[in-house]
Coordinates of C-alpha atoms (C1' of nucleotides) in Angstrom, one line a residue:
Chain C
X225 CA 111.5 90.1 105.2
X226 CA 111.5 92.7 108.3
X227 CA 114.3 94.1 105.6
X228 CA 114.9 97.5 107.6
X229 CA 117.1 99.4 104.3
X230 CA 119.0 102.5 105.6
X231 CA 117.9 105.5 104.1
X232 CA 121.2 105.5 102.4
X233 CA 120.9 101.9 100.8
X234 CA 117.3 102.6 100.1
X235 CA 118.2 106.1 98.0
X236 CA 119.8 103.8 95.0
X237 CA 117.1 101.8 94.6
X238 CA 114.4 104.2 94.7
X239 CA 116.0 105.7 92.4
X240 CA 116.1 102.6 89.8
X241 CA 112.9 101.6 91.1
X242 CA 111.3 105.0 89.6
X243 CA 113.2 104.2 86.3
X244 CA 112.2 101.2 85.7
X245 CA 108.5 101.5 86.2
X246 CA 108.3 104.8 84.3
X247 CA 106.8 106.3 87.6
X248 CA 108.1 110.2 87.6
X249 CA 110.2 110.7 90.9
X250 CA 109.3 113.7 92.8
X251 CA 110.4 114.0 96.4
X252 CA 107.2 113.2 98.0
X253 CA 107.1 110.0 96.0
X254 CA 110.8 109.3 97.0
X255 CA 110.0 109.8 100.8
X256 CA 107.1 107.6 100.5
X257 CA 108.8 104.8 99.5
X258 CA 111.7 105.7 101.7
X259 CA 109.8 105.7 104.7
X260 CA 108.2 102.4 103.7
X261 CA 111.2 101.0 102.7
X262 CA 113.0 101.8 106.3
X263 CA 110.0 101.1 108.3
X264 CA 108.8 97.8 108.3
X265 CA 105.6 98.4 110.3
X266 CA 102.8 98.7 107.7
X267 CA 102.4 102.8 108.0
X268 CA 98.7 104.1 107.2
X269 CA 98.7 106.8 104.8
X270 CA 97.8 108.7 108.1
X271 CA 101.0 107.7 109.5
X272 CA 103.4 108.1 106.5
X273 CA 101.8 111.7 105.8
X274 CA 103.0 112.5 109.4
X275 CA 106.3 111.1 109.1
X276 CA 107.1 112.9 105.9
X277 CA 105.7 116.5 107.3
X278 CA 108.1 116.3 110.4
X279 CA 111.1 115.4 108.6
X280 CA 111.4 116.0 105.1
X281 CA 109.1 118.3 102.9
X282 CA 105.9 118.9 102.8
X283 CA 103.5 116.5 101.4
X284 CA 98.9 116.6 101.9
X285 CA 97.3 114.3 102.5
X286 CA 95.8 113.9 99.4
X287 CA 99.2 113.2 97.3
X288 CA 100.3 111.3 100.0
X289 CA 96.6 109.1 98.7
X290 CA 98.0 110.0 94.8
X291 CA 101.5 108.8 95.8
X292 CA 100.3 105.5 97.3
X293 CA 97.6 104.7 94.2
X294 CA 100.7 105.4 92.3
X295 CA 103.1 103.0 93.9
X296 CA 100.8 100.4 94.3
X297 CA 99.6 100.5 90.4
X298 CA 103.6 100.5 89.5
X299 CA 103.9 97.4 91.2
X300 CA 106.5 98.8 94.0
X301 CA 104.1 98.9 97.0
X302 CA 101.3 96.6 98.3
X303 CA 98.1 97.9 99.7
X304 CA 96.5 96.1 102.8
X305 CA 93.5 96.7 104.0
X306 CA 91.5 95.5 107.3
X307 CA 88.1 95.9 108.6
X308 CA 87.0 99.4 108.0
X309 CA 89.9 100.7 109.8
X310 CA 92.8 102.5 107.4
X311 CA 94.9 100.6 104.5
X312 CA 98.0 99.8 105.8
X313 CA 101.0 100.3 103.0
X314 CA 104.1 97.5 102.5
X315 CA 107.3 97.8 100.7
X316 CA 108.4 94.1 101.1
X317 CA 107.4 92.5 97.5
X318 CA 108.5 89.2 98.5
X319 CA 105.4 86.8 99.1
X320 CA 104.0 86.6 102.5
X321 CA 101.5 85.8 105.1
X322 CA 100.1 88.4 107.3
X323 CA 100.0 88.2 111.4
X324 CA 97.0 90.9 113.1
X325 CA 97.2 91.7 116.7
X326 CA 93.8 92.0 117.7
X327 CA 94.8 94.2 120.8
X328 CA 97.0 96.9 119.4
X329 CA 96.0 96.3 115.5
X330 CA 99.9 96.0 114.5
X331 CA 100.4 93.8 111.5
X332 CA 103.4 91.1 111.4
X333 CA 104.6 89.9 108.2
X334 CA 104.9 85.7 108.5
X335 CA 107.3 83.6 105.9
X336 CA 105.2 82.6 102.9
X337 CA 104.3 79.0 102.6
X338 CA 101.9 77.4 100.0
X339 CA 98.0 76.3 100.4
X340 CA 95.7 74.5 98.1
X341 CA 93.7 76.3 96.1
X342 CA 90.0 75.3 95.3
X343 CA 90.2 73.5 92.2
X344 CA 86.7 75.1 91.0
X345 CA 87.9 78.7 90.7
X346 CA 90.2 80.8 88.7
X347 CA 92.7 82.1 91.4
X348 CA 95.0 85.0 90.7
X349 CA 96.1 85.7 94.3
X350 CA 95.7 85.1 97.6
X351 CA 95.7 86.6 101.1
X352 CA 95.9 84.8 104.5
X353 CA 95.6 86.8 107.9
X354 CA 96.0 85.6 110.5
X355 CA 95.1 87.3 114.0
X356 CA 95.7 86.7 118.0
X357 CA 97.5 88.5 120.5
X358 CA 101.1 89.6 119.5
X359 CA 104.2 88.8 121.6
X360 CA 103.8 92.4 123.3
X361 CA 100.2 92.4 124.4
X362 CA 100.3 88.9 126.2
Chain Q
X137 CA 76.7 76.0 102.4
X138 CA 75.4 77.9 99.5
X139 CA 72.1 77.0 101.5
X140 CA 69.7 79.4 100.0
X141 CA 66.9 78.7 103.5
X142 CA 63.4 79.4 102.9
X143 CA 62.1 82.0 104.4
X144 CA 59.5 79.8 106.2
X145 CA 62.3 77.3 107.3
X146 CA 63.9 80.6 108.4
X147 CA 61.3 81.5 110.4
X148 CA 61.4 79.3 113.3
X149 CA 65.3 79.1 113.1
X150 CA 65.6 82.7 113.9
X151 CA 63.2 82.9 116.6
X152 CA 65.4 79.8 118.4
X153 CA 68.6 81.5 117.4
X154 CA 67.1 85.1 119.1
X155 CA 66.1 83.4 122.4
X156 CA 69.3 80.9 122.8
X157 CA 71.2 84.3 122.4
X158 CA 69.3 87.1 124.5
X159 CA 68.5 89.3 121.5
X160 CA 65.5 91.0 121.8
X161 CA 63.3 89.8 119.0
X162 CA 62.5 93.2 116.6
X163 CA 61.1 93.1 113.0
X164 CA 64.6 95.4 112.2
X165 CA 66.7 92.3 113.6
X166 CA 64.4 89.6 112.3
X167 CA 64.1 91.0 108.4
X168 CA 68.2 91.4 108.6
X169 CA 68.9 88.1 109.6
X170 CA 66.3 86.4 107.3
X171 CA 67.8 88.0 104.1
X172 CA 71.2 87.1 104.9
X173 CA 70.0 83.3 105.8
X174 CA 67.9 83.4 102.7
X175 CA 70.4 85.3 100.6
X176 CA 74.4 83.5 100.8
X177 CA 75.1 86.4 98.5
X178 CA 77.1 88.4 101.2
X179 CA 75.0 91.4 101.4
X180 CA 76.2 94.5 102.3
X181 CA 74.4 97.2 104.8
X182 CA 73.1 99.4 102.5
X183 CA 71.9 96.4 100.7
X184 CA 70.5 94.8 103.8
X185 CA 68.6 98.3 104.3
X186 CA 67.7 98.6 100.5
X187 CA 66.3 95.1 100.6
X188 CA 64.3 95.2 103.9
X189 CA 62.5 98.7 103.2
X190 CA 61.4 97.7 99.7
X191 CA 59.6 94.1 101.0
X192 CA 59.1 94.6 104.6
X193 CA 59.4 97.0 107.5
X194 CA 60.9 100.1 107.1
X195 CA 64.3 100.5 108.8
X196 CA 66.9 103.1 109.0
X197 CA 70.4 102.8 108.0
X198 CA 71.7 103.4 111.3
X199 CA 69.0 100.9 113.2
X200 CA 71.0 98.2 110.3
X201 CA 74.4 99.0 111.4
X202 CA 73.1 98.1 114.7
X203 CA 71.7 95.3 114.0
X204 CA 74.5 93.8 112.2
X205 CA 76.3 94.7 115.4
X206 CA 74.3 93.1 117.5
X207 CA 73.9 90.1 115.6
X208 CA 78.1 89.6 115.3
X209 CA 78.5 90.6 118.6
X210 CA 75.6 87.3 119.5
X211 CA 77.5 84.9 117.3
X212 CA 74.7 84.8 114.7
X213 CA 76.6 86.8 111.8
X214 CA 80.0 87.6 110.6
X215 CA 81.4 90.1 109.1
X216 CA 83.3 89.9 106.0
X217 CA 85.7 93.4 105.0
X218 CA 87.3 93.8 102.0
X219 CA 89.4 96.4 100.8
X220 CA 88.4 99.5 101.8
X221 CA 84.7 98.7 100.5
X222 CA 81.6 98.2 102.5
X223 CA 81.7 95.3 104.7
X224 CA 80.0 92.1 103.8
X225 CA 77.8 89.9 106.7
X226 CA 77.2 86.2 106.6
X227 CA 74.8 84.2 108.2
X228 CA 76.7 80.9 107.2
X229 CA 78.6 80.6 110.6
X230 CA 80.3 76.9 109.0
X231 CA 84.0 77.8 109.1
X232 CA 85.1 78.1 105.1
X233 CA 87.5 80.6 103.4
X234 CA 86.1 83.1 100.4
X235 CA 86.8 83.6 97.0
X236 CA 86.2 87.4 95.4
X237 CA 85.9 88.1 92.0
X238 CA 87.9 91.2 91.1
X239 CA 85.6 91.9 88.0
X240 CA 82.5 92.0 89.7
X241 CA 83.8 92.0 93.3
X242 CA 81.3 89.3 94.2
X243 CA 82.1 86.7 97.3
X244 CA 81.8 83.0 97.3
X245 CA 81.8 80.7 99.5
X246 CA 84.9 78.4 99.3
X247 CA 84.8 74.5 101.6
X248 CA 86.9 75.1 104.0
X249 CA 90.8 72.9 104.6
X250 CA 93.3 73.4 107.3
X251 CA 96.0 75.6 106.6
X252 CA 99.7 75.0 109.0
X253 CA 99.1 77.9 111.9
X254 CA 102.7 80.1 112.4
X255 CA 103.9 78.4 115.8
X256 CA 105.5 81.9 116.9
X257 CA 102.3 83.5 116.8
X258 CA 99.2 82.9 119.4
X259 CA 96.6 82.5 116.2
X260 CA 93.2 82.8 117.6
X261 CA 91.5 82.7 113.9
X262 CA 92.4 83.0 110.3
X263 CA 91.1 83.7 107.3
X264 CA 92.1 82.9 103.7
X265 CA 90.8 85.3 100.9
X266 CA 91.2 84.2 96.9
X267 CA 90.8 86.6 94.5
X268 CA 90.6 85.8 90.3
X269 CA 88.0 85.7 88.6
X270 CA 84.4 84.2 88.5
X271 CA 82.6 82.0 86.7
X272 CA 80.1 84.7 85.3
X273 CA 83.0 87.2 84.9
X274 CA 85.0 85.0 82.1
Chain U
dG215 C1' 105.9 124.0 76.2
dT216 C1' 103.2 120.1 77.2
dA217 C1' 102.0 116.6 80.4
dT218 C1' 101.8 115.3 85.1
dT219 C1' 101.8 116.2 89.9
dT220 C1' 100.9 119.0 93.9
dG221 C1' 98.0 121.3 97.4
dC222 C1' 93.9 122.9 99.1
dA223 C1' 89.2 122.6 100.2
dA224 C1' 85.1 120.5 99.2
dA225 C1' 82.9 116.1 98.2
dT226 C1' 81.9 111.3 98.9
dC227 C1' 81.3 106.9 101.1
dA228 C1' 80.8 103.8 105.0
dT229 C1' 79.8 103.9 109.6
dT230 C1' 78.9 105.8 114.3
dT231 C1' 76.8 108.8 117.7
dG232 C1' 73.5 111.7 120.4
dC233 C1' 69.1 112.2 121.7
dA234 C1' 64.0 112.1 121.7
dT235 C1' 60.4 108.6 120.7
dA236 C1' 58.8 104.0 120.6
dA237 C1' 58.7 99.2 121.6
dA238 C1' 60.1 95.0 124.5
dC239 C1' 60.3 92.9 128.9
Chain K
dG16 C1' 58.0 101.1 134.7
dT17 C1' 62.4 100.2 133.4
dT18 C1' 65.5 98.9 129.9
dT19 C1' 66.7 98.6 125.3
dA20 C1' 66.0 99.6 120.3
dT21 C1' 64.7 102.7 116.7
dG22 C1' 64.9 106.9 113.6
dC23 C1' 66.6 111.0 112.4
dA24 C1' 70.2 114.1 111.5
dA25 C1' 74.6 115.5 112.5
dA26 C1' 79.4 113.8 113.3
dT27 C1' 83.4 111.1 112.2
dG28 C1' 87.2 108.9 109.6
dA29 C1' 89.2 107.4 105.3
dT30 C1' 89.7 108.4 100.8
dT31 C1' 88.7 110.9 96.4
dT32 C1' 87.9 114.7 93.4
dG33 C1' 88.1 119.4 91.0
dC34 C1' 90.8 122.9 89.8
dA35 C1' 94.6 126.4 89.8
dA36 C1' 99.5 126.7 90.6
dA37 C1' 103.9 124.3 90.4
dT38 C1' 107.1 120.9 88.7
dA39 C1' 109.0 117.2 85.6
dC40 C1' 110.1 116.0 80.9

DNA sequence: GTATTTGCAAATCATTTGCATAAAC
DNA sequence: GTTTATGCAAATGATTTGCAAATAC
């Protein structure tokens, strides 16, 4: 769940990861994932362009945009979006719940456990948020 | 729920819901709020503004941002988001969850049910979201 | 060598803001 | 008469797009 991969663990299966889903690695793509992959925090593509400029290569804005459509069509990243404010991106595939801090806007993941679903629709997914005051803004 | 209001029945339950929440009464305000009670459809802004300045008043998009504004921030709306789209508002202040359609992007209303709250957060509020598709869509 | 991706700048979309005018109390 | 809301146009923030140059197969 709050899975924080070393960059060293995470290198092998980005690699496979790219293979697998026929999704052409180029290094901005690898530090992408790499950075979502270490970072459990829900990065904006804001945040992640920033992070990859300072440390690794170069990357705009706008493939940092590309890279994330990418990712999330392949299957390998998850796009969550609140209120107007920027998408936040998430490497952790597992199923899960979603925690908002309505002070400081952070996003917790929260163990997966199953609800109903209304019998008189064709449900293909679900999302659950729920929001409060995180442990560090009491 | 679905309750489609007449717009005479309307009438007298937004001039209450105006005075019991100290918002100035304006033909802008009053025309935005009656379509959403009239309309469960989950207008957006633009549509909101599209809508009043064909029938009505006219209204700028701005002065319907504003209203919506003031008529969350009064209790008398809510605001829907969804994916990086424009927002949704919703005059149907009954708690229930939604259901989207990913065809047609269309929200439903869906009866609300309890769902187990994560005891180590402080949840204030919650909200479910289904997506699949609708009726119409299949 | 062909297909795809990158980078840049400009474009787009949803929403907000500043400020003068108009309407509500 | 004072406060608050409206309308316009410009500003903002997030994201997309068009196109030439670079990179992956």
């Amino acid at each position: 769940m709050k899975s924080r991969i070393s960059p060293v663990a995470a290198s092998e299966l980005i690699t496979r990861a790219f293979q697998q889903n026929g999704v052409r690695p180029t290094p901005q793509r690898y530090f992408v994932l790499e950075h979502l992959l270490c970072h459990p925090e829900h990065a904006t593509a804001d945040e992640l362009w920033a992070s990859i400029n300072k440390r690794h290569a170069k990357a705009s804005r706008a493939t940092v945009y590309n890279t994330l459509n990418a990712l999330v069509g392949a299957g390998l990243v998850k796009e969550f979006a609140l209120d107007g404010k920027a998408a936040r991106y998430d490497a952790n595939l597992e199923a899960h719940h979603h925690f908002v801090c309505d002070v400081c806007n952070t996003v917790e993941d929260v163990e997966w456990f199953d609800i109903p679903l209304p019998a008189a629709h064709d449900v293909r997914s679900l999302e659950v948020v729920f929001r409060g005051v995180c442990a560090k803004c009491k």
